[in-house]
């Protein structure tokens, strides 16, 4: 197999996990999955002047060299971090000139902002950390920003959400290069999920909604997540919170930012997705375990929320057994 160079761009106030996460995936592919020869990925890091950079966490990262001396890579990876909010104009200019030469262009987290400033995301779909999606869309109207997925692939340009999503994207790239078994081997050694699908939401139902301030409402949120198959009507949940149904519904929305019904729907879809991805249970069994009662009710919820039926979702995202 021909070697593929992965060049990781370093800059002041970079997020160290955005660098080390994907690097460990590519290095792990060589170590565990590329066969006896190894050496499929050649990983290089480079800063503008070849000088060490200080990460947001305070860690000092020492690059292999300068961007000026770096050869054209197969995969050019731009991480995120506070330094991406106002990147060095020289870095933006270097990317504008050299980015199109790479066969594969990748960003992690707010690294998408640097790519956008270099004009490399114009006319493309992209994502970034959920907290910065609105800013990216406002600053770069030529970019179609998708706020929900953990990563987006548009041609040879791939962008991912925050931190761990960079690992998911790197695993997807290894799977593309070396096959699913190679990506599975790397994921096992790193003790991470093999492949969260790119269209998976950036955060769970519990994170998407705010945590309620009052303890009775927080306890109800926890109860919902632990018992998706229970009776989760407003009357039942209000009784658990020791509130009237009307007062409960109003307080829940005020403190979490969503209605009880929508919150329950998110939790149930999320629970069903995990079972479809991680188990061999039948759709009927999963529908009962997730609180839908019937496969048809679960199918309607999936089509409404995810735009696909449970059977198709499993076909696409269930790991090969």
PDB file of C-alpha atoms in Angstrom:
ATOM      1  CA  UNK A   1       0.000   0.000   0.000  1.00  0.00           C
ATOM      2  CA  UNK A   2       1.268   3.466  -0.860  1.00  0.00           C
ATOM      3  CA  UNK A   3       2.016   5.692   2.101  1.00  0.00           C
ATOM      4  CA  UNK A   4      -0.319   8.553   2.924  1.00  0.00           C
ATOM      5  CA  UNK A   5       1.051  11.626   4.651  1.00  0.00           C
ATOM      6  CA  UNK A   6      -1.156  13.222   7.282  1.00  0.00           C
ATOM      7  CA  UNK A   7      -0.078  16.807   7.991  1.00  0.00           C
ATOM      8  CA  UNK A   8      -1.486  18.373  11.171  1.00  0.00           C
ATOM      9  CA  UNK A   9      -1.339  22.162  11.405  1.00  0.00           C
ATOM     10  CA  UNK A  10      -0.290  23.588  14.781  1.00  0.00           C
ATOM     11  CA  UNK A  11      -0.821  27.137  16.018  1.00  0.00           C
ATOM     12  CA  UNK A  12      -0.900  29.064  19.285  1.00  0.00           C
ATOM     13  CA  UNK A  13      -3.894  28.228  21.530  1.00  0.00           C
ATOM     14  CA  UNK A  14      -4.706  25.040  19.618  1.00  0.00           C
ATOM     15  CA  UNK A  15      -6.852  22.485  21.446  1.00  0.00           C
ATOM     16  CA  UNK A  16      -4.490  19.629  22.212  1.00  0.00           C
ATOM     17  CA  UNK A  17      -7.188  16.925  22.027  1.00  0.00           C
ATOM     18  CA  UNK A  18      -8.118  18.077  18.533  1.00  0.00           C
ATOM     19  CA  UNK A  19      -4.546  17.209  17.595  1.00  0.00           C
ATOM     20  CA  UNK A  20      -3.888  14.077  19.647  1.00  0.00           C
ATOM     21  CA  UNK A  21      -7.261  12.396  19.055  1.00  0.00           C
ATOM     22  CA  UNK A  22      -7.028  12.026  15.258  1.00  0.00           C
ATOM     23  CA  UNK A  23      -3.250  11.467  15.451  1.00  0.00           C
ATOM     24  CA  UNK A  24      -3.770   8.495  17.783  1.00  0.00           C
ATOM     25  CA  UNK A  25      -6.335   7.047  15.361  1.00  0.00           C
ATOM     26  CA  UNK A  26      -3.992   7.246  12.363  1.00  0.00           C
ATOM     27  CA  UNK A  27      -1.024   6.039  14.396  1.00  0.00           C
ATOM     28  CA  UNK A  28      -3.146   3.223  15.797  1.00  0.00           C
ATOM     29  CA  UNK A  29      -4.095   2.170  12.294  1.00  0.00           C
ATOM     30  CA  UNK A  30      -0.411   1.624  11.562  1.00  0.00           C
ATOM     31  CA  UNK A  31       0.242  -0.009  14.918  1.00  0.00           C
ATOM     32  CA  UNK A  32      -2.689  -2.405  15.020  1.00  0.00           C
ATOM     33  CA  UNK A  33      -4.370  -2.661  11.647  1.00  0.00           C
ATOM     34  CA  UNK A  34      -2.173  -1.962   8.634  1.00  0.00           C
ATOM     35  CA  UNK A  35      -0.483  -5.358   8.649  1.00  0.00           C
ATOM     36  CA  UNK A  36       3.057  -6.399   9.468  1.00  0.00           C
ATOM     37  CA  UNK A  37       4.638  -3.731   7.293  1.00  0.00           C
ATOM     38  CA  UNK A  38       2.807  -0.792   8.881  1.00  0.00           C
ATOM     39  CA  UNK A  39       3.848   2.665   7.798  1.00  0.00           C
ATOM     40  CA  UNK A  40       0.682   3.305   5.811  1.00  0.00           C
ATOM     41  CA  UNK A  41       0.226   6.692   7.469  1.00  0.00           C
ATOM     42  CA  UNK A  42       3.152   9.077   7.847  1.00  0.00           C
ATOM     43  CA  UNK A  43       2.117  11.672  10.408  1.00  0.00           C
ATOM     44  CA  UNK A  44       3.737  15.095  10.448  1.00  0.00           C
ATOM     45  CA  UNK A  45       3.003  18.230  12.458  1.00  0.00           C
ATOM     46  CA  UNK A  46       3.982  21.731  11.401  1.00  0.00           C
ATOM     47  CA  UNK A  47       3.608  25.299  12.628  1.00  0.00           C
ATOM     48  CA  UNK A  48       4.109  28.498  10.676  1.00  0.00           C
ATOM     49  CA  UNK A  49       7.751  28.938  11.634  1.00  0.00           C
ATOM     50  CA  UNK A  50       8.476  25.464  12.936  1.00  0.00           C
ATOM     51  CA  UNK A  51       8.492  26.784  16.504  1.00  0.00           C
ATOM     52  CA  UNK A  52       6.745  25.057  19.448  1.00  0.00           C
ATOM     53  CA  UNK A  53       3.217  26.230  20.192  1.00  0.00           C
ATOM     54  CA  UNK A  54       1.360  26.426  23.469  1.00  0.00           C
ATOM     55  CA  UNK A  55      -2.016  24.701  23.528  1.00  0.00           C
ATOM     56  CA  UNK A  56      -5.092  26.137  25.195  1.00  0.00           C
ATOM     57  CA  UNK A  57      -4.534  23.761  28.122  1.00  0.00           C
ATOM     58  CA  UNK A  58      -0.985  25.000  28.635  1.00  0.00           C
ATOM     59  CA  UNK A  59       0.716  22.011  27.013  1.00  0.00           C
ATOM     60  CA  UNK A  60       3.618  22.782  24.708  1.00  0.00           C
ATOM     61  CA  UNK A  61       3.504  20.995  21.350  1.00  0.00           C
ATOM     62  CA  UNK A  62       6.727  20.668  19.370  1.00  0.00           C
ATOM     63  CA  UNK A  63       6.137  20.376  15.596  1.00  0.00           C
ATOM     64  CA  UNK A  64       8.217  18.329  13.192  1.00  0.00           C
ATOM     65  CA  UNK A  65       8.952  21.421  11.139  1.00  0.00           C
ATOM     66  CA  UNK A  66       7.542  24.505   9.465  1.00  0.00           C
ATOM     67  CA  UNK A  67       4.626  24.733   7.073  1.00  0.00           C
ATOM     68  CA  UNK A  68       6.914  26.365   4.517  1.00  0.00           C
ATOM     69  CA  UNK A  69       9.002  23.189   4.355  1.00  0.00           C
ATOM     70  CA  UNK A  70       6.115  20.707   4.534  1.00  0.00           C
ATOM     71  CA  UNK A  71       5.481  18.588   1.435  1.00  0.00           C
ATOM     72  CA  UNK A  72       2.013  18.442  -0.090  1.00  0.00           C
ATOM     73  CA  UNK A  73       0.155  15.927   2.108  1.00  0.00           C
ATOM     74  CA  UNK A  74      -2.497  13.428   1.250  1.00  0.00           C
ATOM     75  CA  UNK A  75      -4.557  14.514   4.273  1.00  0.00           C
ATOM     76  CA  UNK A  76      -4.293  18.039   5.665  1.00  0.00           C
ATOM     77  CA  UNK A  77      -5.840  18.354   9.128  1.00  0.00           C
ATOM     78  CA  UNK A  78      -6.653  21.663  10.827  1.00  0.00           C
ATOM     79  CA  UNK A  79      -7.576  21.390  14.516  1.00  0.00           C
ATOM     80  CA  UNK A  80      -9.535  23.906  16.553  1.00  0.00           C
ATOM     81  CA  UNK A  81      -9.024  25.841  19.754  1.00  0.00           C
ATOM     82  CA  UNK A  82      -9.129  29.432  20.920  1.00  0.00           C
ATOM     83  CA  UNK A  83      -6.438  30.320  18.407  1.00  0.00           C
ATOM     84  CA  UNK A  84      -8.835  29.580  15.555  1.00  0.00           C
ATOM     85  CA  UNK A  85     -11.098  32.495  16.472  1.00  0.00           C
ATOM     86  CA  UNK A  86      -8.562  35.043  15.215  1.00  0.00           C
ATOM     87  CA  UNK A  87      -6.000  32.989  13.291  1.00  0.00           C
ATOM     88  CA  UNK A  88      -2.689  34.374  12.108  1.00  0.00           C
ATOM     89  CA  UNK A  89      -3.270  35.865   8.628  1.00  0.00           C
ATOM     90  CA  UNK A  90      -0.150  34.034   7.437  1.00  0.00           C
ATOM     91  CA  UNK A  91      -1.761  30.708   8.362  1.00  0.00           C
ATOM     92  CA  UNK A  92      -4.937  31.609   6.488  1.00  0.00           C
ATOM     93  CA  UNK A  93      -2.889  32.621   3.442  1.00  0.00           C
ATOM     94  CA  UNK A  94      -0.885  29.375   3.573  1.00  0.00           C
ATOM     95  CA  UNK A  95      -4.060  27.320   3.702  1.00  0.00           C
ATOM     96  CA  UNK A  96      -5.630  29.296   0.870  1.00  0.00           C
ATOM     97  CA  UNK A  97      -2.655  28.455  -1.323  1.00  0.00           C
ATOM     98  CA  UNK A  98      -1.820  24.921  -0.204  1.00  0.00           C
ATOM     99  CA  UNK A  99      -5.166  23.550   0.998  1.00  0.00           C
ATOM    100  CA  UNK A 100      -6.522  22.822  -2.508  1.00  0.00           C
ATOM    101  CA  UNK A 101      -3.430  20.744  -3.259  1.00  0.00           C
ATOM    102  CA  UNK A 102      -4.180  18.177  -0.559  1.00  0.00           C
ATOM    103  CA  UNK A 103      -6.212  15.161  -1.623  1.00  0.00           C
ATOM    104  CA  UNK A 104      -8.194  15.290   1.602  1.00  0.00           C
ATOM    105  CA  UNK A 105      -8.914  18.371   3.719  1.00  0.00           C
ATOM    106  CA  UNK A 106     -10.094  17.847   7.307  1.00  0.00           C
ATOM    107  CA  UNK A 107     -10.984  20.119  10.213  1.00  0.00           C
ATOM    108  CA  UNK A 108     -11.779  19.361  13.827  1.00  0.00           C
ATOM    109  CA  UNK A 109     -14.013  21.575  15.940  1.00  0.00           C
ATOM    110  CA  UNK A 110     -13.414  25.291  15.276  1.00  0.00           C
ATOM    111  CA  UNK A 111     -10.713  24.470  12.739  1.00  0.00           C
ATOM    112  CA  UNK A 112     -13.609  24.921  10.307  1.00  0.00           C
ATOM    113  CA  UNK A 113     -13.406  28.662  10.980  1.00  0.00           C
ATOM    114  CA  UNK A 114      -9.826  28.746   9.675  1.00  0.00           C
ATOM    115  CA  UNK A 115     -10.794  26.761   6.564  1.00  0.00           C
ATOM    116  CA  UNK A 116     -13.718  29.120   5.994  1.00  0.00           C
ATOM    117  CA  UNK A 117     -11.509  32.200   6.291  1.00  0.00           C
ATOM    118  CA  UNK A 118      -9.247  30.644   3.657  1.00  0.00           C
ATOM    119  CA  UNK A 119     -12.274  30.231   1.363  1.00  0.00           C
ATOM    120  CA  UNK A 120     -11.961  26.455   1.391  1.00  0.00           C
ATOM    121  CA  UNK A 121     -15.533  25.856   2.572  1.00  0.00           C
ATOM    122  CA  UNK A 122     -17.286  28.165   0.112  1.00  0.00           C
ATOM    123  CA  UNK A 123     -20.164  26.372  -1.574  1.00  0.00           C
ATOM    124  CA  UNK A 124     -19.816  23.362   0.725  1.00  0.00           C
ATOM    125  CA  UNK A 125     -21.673  21.811   3.619  1.00  0.00           C
ATOM    126  CA  UNK A 126     -19.781  21.914   6.905  1.00  0.00           C
ATOM    127  CA  UNK A 127     -20.120  21.687  10.665  1.00  0.00           C
ATOM    128  CA  UNK A 128     -18.218  22.749  13.756  1.00  0.00           C
ATOM    129  CA  UNK A 129     -18.691  22.665  17.517  1.00  0.00           C
ATOM    130  CA  UNK A 130     -22.361  23.307  18.263  1.00  0.00           C
ATOM    131  CA  UNK A 131     -21.545  26.471  20.256  1.00  0.00           C
ATOM    132  CA  UNK A 132     -19.932  28.063  17.165  1.00  0.00           C
ATOM    133  CA  UNK A 133     -22.258  26.947  14.368  1.00  0.00           C
ATOM    134  CA  UNK A 134     -24.249  30.185  14.365  1.00  0.00           C
ATOM    135  CA  UNK A 135     -21.080  32.276  14.278  1.00  0.00           C
ATOM    136  CA  UNK A 136     -19.669  30.247  11.397  1.00  0.00           C
ATOM    137  CA  UNK A 137     -22.893  30.621   9.411  1.00  0.00           C
ATOM    138  CA  UNK A 138     -23.098  34.371  10.082  1.00  0.00           C
ATOM    139  CA  UNK A 139     -19.484  35.104   9.192  1.00  0.00           C
ATOM    140  CA  UNK A 140     -19.397  32.891   6.123  1.00  0.00           C
ATOM    141  CA  UNK A 141     -22.722  32.971   4.268  1.00  0.00           C
ATOM    142  CA  UNK A 142     -21.267  30.962   1.374  1.00  0.00           C
ATOM    143  CA  UNK A 143     -20.929  27.972   3.709  1.00  0.00           C
ATOM    144  CA  UNK A 144     -23.940  25.748   4.421  1.00  0.00           C
ATOM    145  CA  UNK A 145     -23.525  25.078   8.143  1.00  0.00           C
ATOM    146  CA  UNK A 146     -25.200  21.946   9.500  1.00  0.00           C
ATOM    147  CA  UNK A 147     -25.587  22.275  13.246  1.00  0.00           C
ATOM    148  CA  UNK A 148     -26.588  18.746  14.224  1.00  0.00           C
ATOM    149  CA  UNK A 149     -24.146  16.178  12.746  1.00  0.00           C
ATOM    150  CA  UNK A 150     -20.924  15.200  14.501  1.00  0.00           C
ATOM    151  CA  UNK A 151     -19.174  15.365  11.153  1.00  0.00           C
ATOM    152  CA  UNK A 152     -19.979  16.315   7.569  1.00  0.00           C
ATOM    153  CA  UNK A 153     -18.211  15.049   4.451  1.00  0.00           C
ATOM    154  CA  UNK A 154     -18.597  17.056   1.258  1.00  0.00           C
ATOM    155  CA  UNK A 155     -16.381  15.766  -1.520  1.00  0.00           C
ATOM    156  CA  UNK A 156     -12.785  15.729  -0.336  1.00  0.00           C
ATOM    157  CA  UNK A 157     -13.500  18.182   2.499  1.00  0.00           C
ATOM    158  CA  UNK A 158     -14.556  16.840   5.897  1.00  0.00           C
ATOM    159  CA  UNK A 159     -15.422  18.908   8.963  1.00  0.00           C
ATOM    160  CA  UNK A 160     -16.240  17.657  12.444  1.00  0.00           C
ATOM    161  CA  UNK A 161     -17.701  18.919  15.678  1.00  0.00           C
ATOM    162  CA  UNK A 162     -15.864  19.220  18.968  1.00  0.00           C
ATOM    163  CA  UNK A 163     -12.998  17.071  20.268  1.00  0.00           C
ATOM    164  CA  UNK A 164     -14.224  13.453  20.259  1.00  0.00           C
ATOM    165  CA  UNK A 165     -16.015  13.988  16.945  1.00  0.00           C
ATOM    166  CA  UNK A 166     -12.552  14.367  15.438  1.00  0.00           C
ATOM    167  CA  UNK A 167     -11.850  10.806  16.540  1.00  0.00           C
ATOM    168  CA  UNK A 168     -15.090   9.635  14.926  1.00  0.00           C
ATOM    169  CA  UNK A 169     -14.162  11.338  11.669  1.00  0.00           C
ATOM    170  CA  UNK A 170     -10.621   9.940  11.745  1.00  0.00           C
ATOM    171  CA  UNK A 171     -12.040   6.429  12.262  1.00  0.00           C
ATOM    172  CA  UNK A 172     -14.321   6.959   9.257  1.00  0.00           C
ATOM    173  CA  UNK A 173     -11.300   7.970   7.171  1.00  0.00           C
ATOM    174  CA  UNK A 174      -9.350   4.899   8.316  1.00  0.00           C
ATOM    175  CA  UNK A 175     -12.342   2.757   7.403  1.00  0.00           C
ATOM    176  CA  UNK A 176     -12.361   4.353   3.960  1.00  0.00           C
ATOM    177  CA  UNK A 177      -8.630   3.725   3.514  1.00  0.00           C
ATOM    178  CA  UNK A 178      -8.127   0.321   5.151  1.00  0.00           C
ATOM    179  CA  UNK A 179     -11.591  -1.181   5.611  1.00  0.00           C
ATOM    180  CA  UNK A 180     -14.044  -1.626   8.429  1.00  0.00           C
ATOM    181  CA  UNK A 181     -12.092  -4.301  10.286  1.00  0.00           C
ATOM    182  CA  UNK A 182      -9.073  -1.999  10.498  1.00  0.00           C
ATOM    183  CA  UNK A 183     -11.195   0.817  11.948  1.00  0.00           C
ATOM    184  CA  UNK A 184     -12.804  -1.632  14.375  1.00  0.00           C
ATOM    185  CA  UNK A 185      -9.388  -2.808  15.563  1.00  0.00           C
ATOM    186  CA  UNK A 186      -8.241   0.763  16.189  1.00  0.00           C
ATOM    187  CA  UNK A 187     -11.462   1.621  18.003  1.00  0.00           C
ATOM    188  CA  UNK A 188     -11.125  -1.398  20.275  1.00  0.00           C
ATOM    189  CA  UNK A 189      -7.592  -0.439  21.265  1.00  0.00           C
ATOM    190  CA  UNK A 190      -8.651   3.145  21.917  1.00  0.00           C
ATOM    191  CA  UNK A 191     -11.769   1.918  23.782  1.00  0.00           C
ATOM    192  CA  UNK A 192     -14.119   4.080  21.744  1.00  0.00           C
ATOM    193  CA  UNK A 193     -17.200   3.377  19.648  1.00  0.00           C
ATOM    194  CA  UNK A 194     -16.256   2.036  16.244  1.00  0.00           C
ATOM    195  CA  UNK A 195     -18.201   4.512  14.247  1.00  0.00           C
ATOM    196  CA  UNK A 196     -20.735   7.000  15.414  1.00  0.00           C
ATOM    197  CA  UNK A 197     -22.536   7.891  12.199  1.00  0.00           C
ATOM    198  CA  UNK A 198     -21.801  11.341  10.889  1.00  0.00           C
ATOM    199  CA  UNK A 199     -25.434  12.373  11.140  1.00  0.00           C
ATOM    200  CA  UNK A 200     -25.626  11.492  14.821  1.00  0.00           C
ATOM    201  CA  UNK A 201     -26.531  14.491  16.950  1.00  0.00           C
ATOM    202  CA  UNK A 202     -23.647  16.382  18.553  1.00  0.00           C
ATOM    203  CA  UNK A 203     -25.188  15.969  21.972  1.00  0.00           C
ATOM    204  CA  UNK A 204     -27.675  13.673  23.651  1.00  0.00           C
ATOM    205  CA  UNK A 205     -31.231  14.533  24.593  1.00  0.00           C
ATOM    206  CA  UNK A 206     -30.038  15.232  28.126  1.00  0.00           C
ATOM    207  CA  UNK A 207     -27.380  17.662  26.894  1.00  0.00           C
ATOM    208  CA  UNK A 208     -29.556  19.208  24.205  1.00  0.00           C
ATOM    209  CA  UNK A 209     -31.970  20.296  26.911  1.00  0.00           C
ATOM    210  CA  UNK A 210     -30.890  22.382  29.848  1.00  0.00           C
ATOM    211  CA  UNK A 211     -30.689  20.746  33.257  1.00  0.00           C
ATOM    212  CA  UNK A 212     -33.535  21.951  35.423  1.00  0.00           C
ATOM    213  CA  UNK A 213     -32.661  24.105  38.424  1.00  0.00           C
ATOM    214  CA  UNK A 214     -35.138  22.546  40.839  1.00  0.00           C
ATOM    215  CA  UNK A 215     -34.312  19.116  42.182  1.00  0.00           C
ATOM    216  CA  UNK A 216     -37.755  17.531  41.578  1.00  0.00           C
ATOM    217  CA  UNK A 217     -37.529  18.432  37.883  1.00  0.00           C
ATOM    218  CA  UNK A 218     -33.945  17.173  37.644  1.00  0.00           C
ATOM    219  CA  UNK A 219     -35.088  13.896  39.194  1.00  0.00           C
ATOM    220  CA  UNK A 220     -37.818  13.638  36.570  1.00  0.00           C
ATOM    221  CA  UNK A 221     -35.261  14.168  33.786  1.00  0.00           C
ATOM    222  CA  UNK A 222     -33.145  11.383  35.226  1.00  0.00           C
ATOM    223  CA  UNK A 223     -36.180   9.102  35.583  1.00  0.00           C
ATOM    224  CA  UNK A 224     -37.114   9.627  31.931  1.00  0.00           C
ATOM    225  CA  UNK A 225     -33.613   8.735  30.717  1.00  0.00           C
ATOM    226  CA  UNK A 226     -33.519   5.593  32.870  1.00  0.00           C
ATOM    227  CA  UNK A 227     -37.073   4.415  32.083  1.00  0.00           C
ATOM    228  CA  UNK A 228     -37.896   5.223  28.440  1.00  0.00           C
ATOM    229  CA  UNK A 229     -40.345   2.293  28.387  1.00  0.00           C
ATOM    230  CA  UNK A 230     -42.400   3.630  31.300  1.00  0.00           C
ATOM    231  CA  UNK A 231     -45.615   5.656  31.201  1.00  0.00           C
ATOM    232  CA  UNK A 232     -44.172   9.120  30.608  1.00  0.00           C
ATOM    233  CA  UNK A 233     -47.313  11.155  30.193  1.00  0.00           C
ATOM    234  CA  UNK A 234     -47.410  14.634  31.700  1.00  0.00           C
ATOM    235  CA  UNK A 235     -49.801  13.495  34.433  1.00  0.00           C
ATOM    236  CA  UNK A 236     -47.451  10.723  35.557  1.00  0.00           C
ATOM    237  CA  UNK A 237     -44.343  12.900  35.400  1.00  0.00           C
ATOM    238  CA  UNK A 238     -46.089  15.736  37.223  1.00  0.00           C
ATOM    239  CA  UNK A 239     -47.015  13.337  40.023  1.00  0.00           C
ATOM    240  CA  UNK A 240     -43.365  12.308  40.362  1.00  0.00           C
ATOM    241  CA  UNK A 241     -42.412  15.986  40.659  1.00  0.00           C
ATOM    242  CA  UNK A 242     -45.268  16.550  43.133  1.00  0.00           C
ATOM    243  CA  UNK A 243     -46.720  19.290  40.967  1.00  0.00           C
ATOM    244  CA  UNK A 244     -49.983  19.768  39.130  1.00  0.00           C
ATOM    245  CA  UNK A 245     -49.809  18.777  35.432  1.00  0.00           C
ATOM    246  CA  UNK A 246     -50.245  22.379  34.315  1.00  0.00           C
ATOM    247  CA  UNK A 247     -47.633  23.731  36.715  1.00  0.00           C
ATOM    248  CA  UNK A 248     -45.229  20.897  35.848  1.00  0.00           C
ATOM    249  CA  UNK A 249     -45.478  21.424  32.077  1.00  0.00           C
ATOM    250  CA  UNK A 250     -44.925  25.166  32.432  1.00  0.00           C
ATOM    251  CA  UNK A 251     -42.005  24.786  34.862  1.00  0.00           C
ATOM    252  CA  UNK A 252     -40.348  22.002  32.855  1.00  0.00           C
ATOM    253  CA  UNK A 253     -40.308  24.070  29.666  1.00  0.00           C
ATOM    254  CA  UNK A 254     -39.140  27.191  31.490  1.00  0.00           C
ATOM    255  CA  UNK A 255     -36.193  25.383  33.101  1.00  0.00           C
ATOM    256  CA  UNK A 256     -35.146  22.990  30.326  1.00  0.00           C
ATOM    257  CA  UNK A 257     -36.035  24.942  27.210  1.00  0.00           C
ATOM    258  CA  UNK A 258     -38.266  22.199  25.818  1.00  0.00           C
ATOM    259  CA  UNK A 259     -41.634  20.629  26.542  1.00  0.00           C
ATOM    260  CA  UNK A 260     -41.947  17.338  28.463  1.00  0.00           C
ATOM    261  CA  UNK A 261     -43.298  15.653  25.332  1.00  0.00           C
ATOM    262  CA  UNK A 262     -40.377  16.705  23.137  1.00  0.00           C
ATOM    263  CA  UNK A 263     -37.893  15.705  25.813  1.00  0.00           C
ATOM    264  CA  UNK A 264     -39.448  12.248  26.114  1.00  0.00           C
ATOM    265  CA  UNK A 265     -39.423  11.868  22.332  1.00  0.00           C
ATOM    266  CA  UNK A 266     -35.705  12.720  22.146  1.00  0.00           C
ATOM    267  CA  UNK A 267     -34.835  10.265  24.909  1.00  0.00           C
ATOM    268  CA  UNK A 268     -36.824   7.452  23.317  1.00  0.00           C
ATOM    269  CA  UNK A 269     -35.354   7.986  19.847  1.00  0.00           C
ATOM    270  CA  UNK A 270     -31.862   8.109  21.326  1.00  0.00           C
ATOM    271  CA  UNK A 271     -32.451   4.911  23.317  1.00  0.00           C
ATOM    272  CA  UNK A 272     -33.818   3.104  20.262  1.00  0.00           C
ATOM    273  CA  UNK A 273     -30.881   4.260  18.130  1.00  0.00           C
ATOM    274  CA  UNK A 274     -28.392   2.824  20.607  1.00  0.00           C
ATOM    275  CA  UNK A 275     -30.201  -0.517  20.667  1.00  0.00           C
ATOM    276  CA  UNK A 276     -30.324  -0.643  16.871  1.00  0.00           C
ATOM    277  CA  UNK A 277     -26.603   0.116  16.657  1.00  0.00           C
ATOM    278  CA  UNK A 278     -25.332  -2.026  19.533  1.00  0.00           C
ATOM    279  CA  UNK A 279     -27.638  -5.056  19.803  1.00  0.00           C
ATOM    280  CA  UNK A 280     -29.179  -7.745  17.633  1.00  0.00           C
ATOM    281  CA  UNK A 281     -32.615  -7.266  19.218  1.00  0.00           C
ATOM    282  CA  UNK A 282     -35.550  -7.215  16.836  1.00  0.00           C
ATOM    283  CA  UNK A 283     -37.395  -4.021  15.951  1.00  0.00           C
ATOM    284  CA  UNK A 284     -40.489  -5.163  17.841  1.00  0.00           C
ATOM    285  CA  UNK A 285     -38.475  -5.786  21.005  1.00  0.00           C
ATOM    286  CA  UNK A 286     -36.649  -2.467  20.671  1.00  0.00           C
ATOM    287  CA  UNK A 287     -39.882  -0.571  20.131  1.00  0.00           C
ATOM    288  CA  UNK A 288     -41.257  -1.957  23.414  1.00  0.00           C
ATOM    289  CA  UNK A 289     -37.996  -1.307  25.305  1.00  0.00           C
ATOM    290  CA  UNK A 290     -37.966   2.284  24.063  1.00  0.00           C
ATOM    291  CA  UNK A 291     -41.520   3.042  25.051  1.00  0.00           C
ATOM    292  CA  UNK A 292     -43.163   3.023  21.631  1.00  0.00           C
ATOM    293  CA  UNK A 293     -45.290  -0.054  22.105  1.00  0.00           C
ATOM    294  CA  UNK A 294     -45.392  -0.954  18.415  1.00  0.00           C
ATOM    295  CA  UNK A 295     -42.874  -0.978  15.562  1.00  0.00           C
ATOM    296  CA  UNK A 296     -45.121   1.365  13.586  1.00  0.00           C
ATOM    297  CA  UNK A 297     -45.042   3.989  16.342  1.00  0.00           C
ATOM    298  CA  UNK A 298     -41.247   3.782  16.431  1.00  0.00           C
ATOM    299  CA  UNK A 299     -41.072   3.976  12.638  1.00  0.00           C
ATOM    300  CA  UNK A 300     -43.119   7.186  12.635  1.00  0.00           C
ATOM    301  CA  UNK A 301     -40.872   8.712  15.311  1.00  0.00           C
ATOM    302  CA  UNK A 302     -37.720   7.799  13.364  1.00  0.00           C
ATOM    303  CA  UNK A 303     -39.019   9.169  10.081  1.00  0.00           C
ATOM    304  CA  UNK A 304     -40.059  12.390  11.815  1.00  0.00           C
ATOM    305  CA  UNK A 305     -36.792  12.835  13.748  1.00  0.00           C
ATOM    306  CA  UNK A 306     -34.129  11.206  11.592  1.00  0.00           C
ATOM    307  CA  UNK A 307     -35.722  11.058   8.164  1.00  0.00           C
ATOM    308  CA  UNK A 308     -35.268   7.286   7.926  1.00  0.00           C
ATOM    309  CA  UNK A 309     -37.013   4.117   9.120  1.00  0.00           C
ATOM    310  CA  UNK A 310     -35.499   1.940  11.900  1.00  0.00           C
ATOM    311  CA  UNK A 311     -34.692  -0.922   9.522  1.00  0.00           C
ATOM    312  CA  UNK A 312     -32.783   1.388   7.183  1.00  0.00           C
ATOM    313  CA  UNK A 313     -31.032   3.035  10.124  1.00  0.00           C
ATOM    314  CA  UNK A 314     -29.832  -0.356  11.364  1.00  0.00           C
ATOM    315  CA  UNK A 315     -28.729  -1.395   7.887  1.00  0.00           C
ATOM    316  CA  UNK A 316     -26.529   1.686   7.611  1.00  0.00           C
ATOM    317  CA  UNK A 317     -25.126   1.915  11.120  1.00  0.00           C
ATOM    318  CA  UNK A 318     -25.211  -1.508  12.779  1.00  0.00           C
ATOM    319  CA  UNK A 319     -21.646  -2.871  12.949  1.00  0.00           C
ATOM    320  CA  UNK A 320     -21.073  -6.037  10.948  1.00  0.00           C
ATOM    321  CA  UNK A 321     -21.388  -9.063  13.192  1.00  0.00           C
TER     322      UNK A 321
END
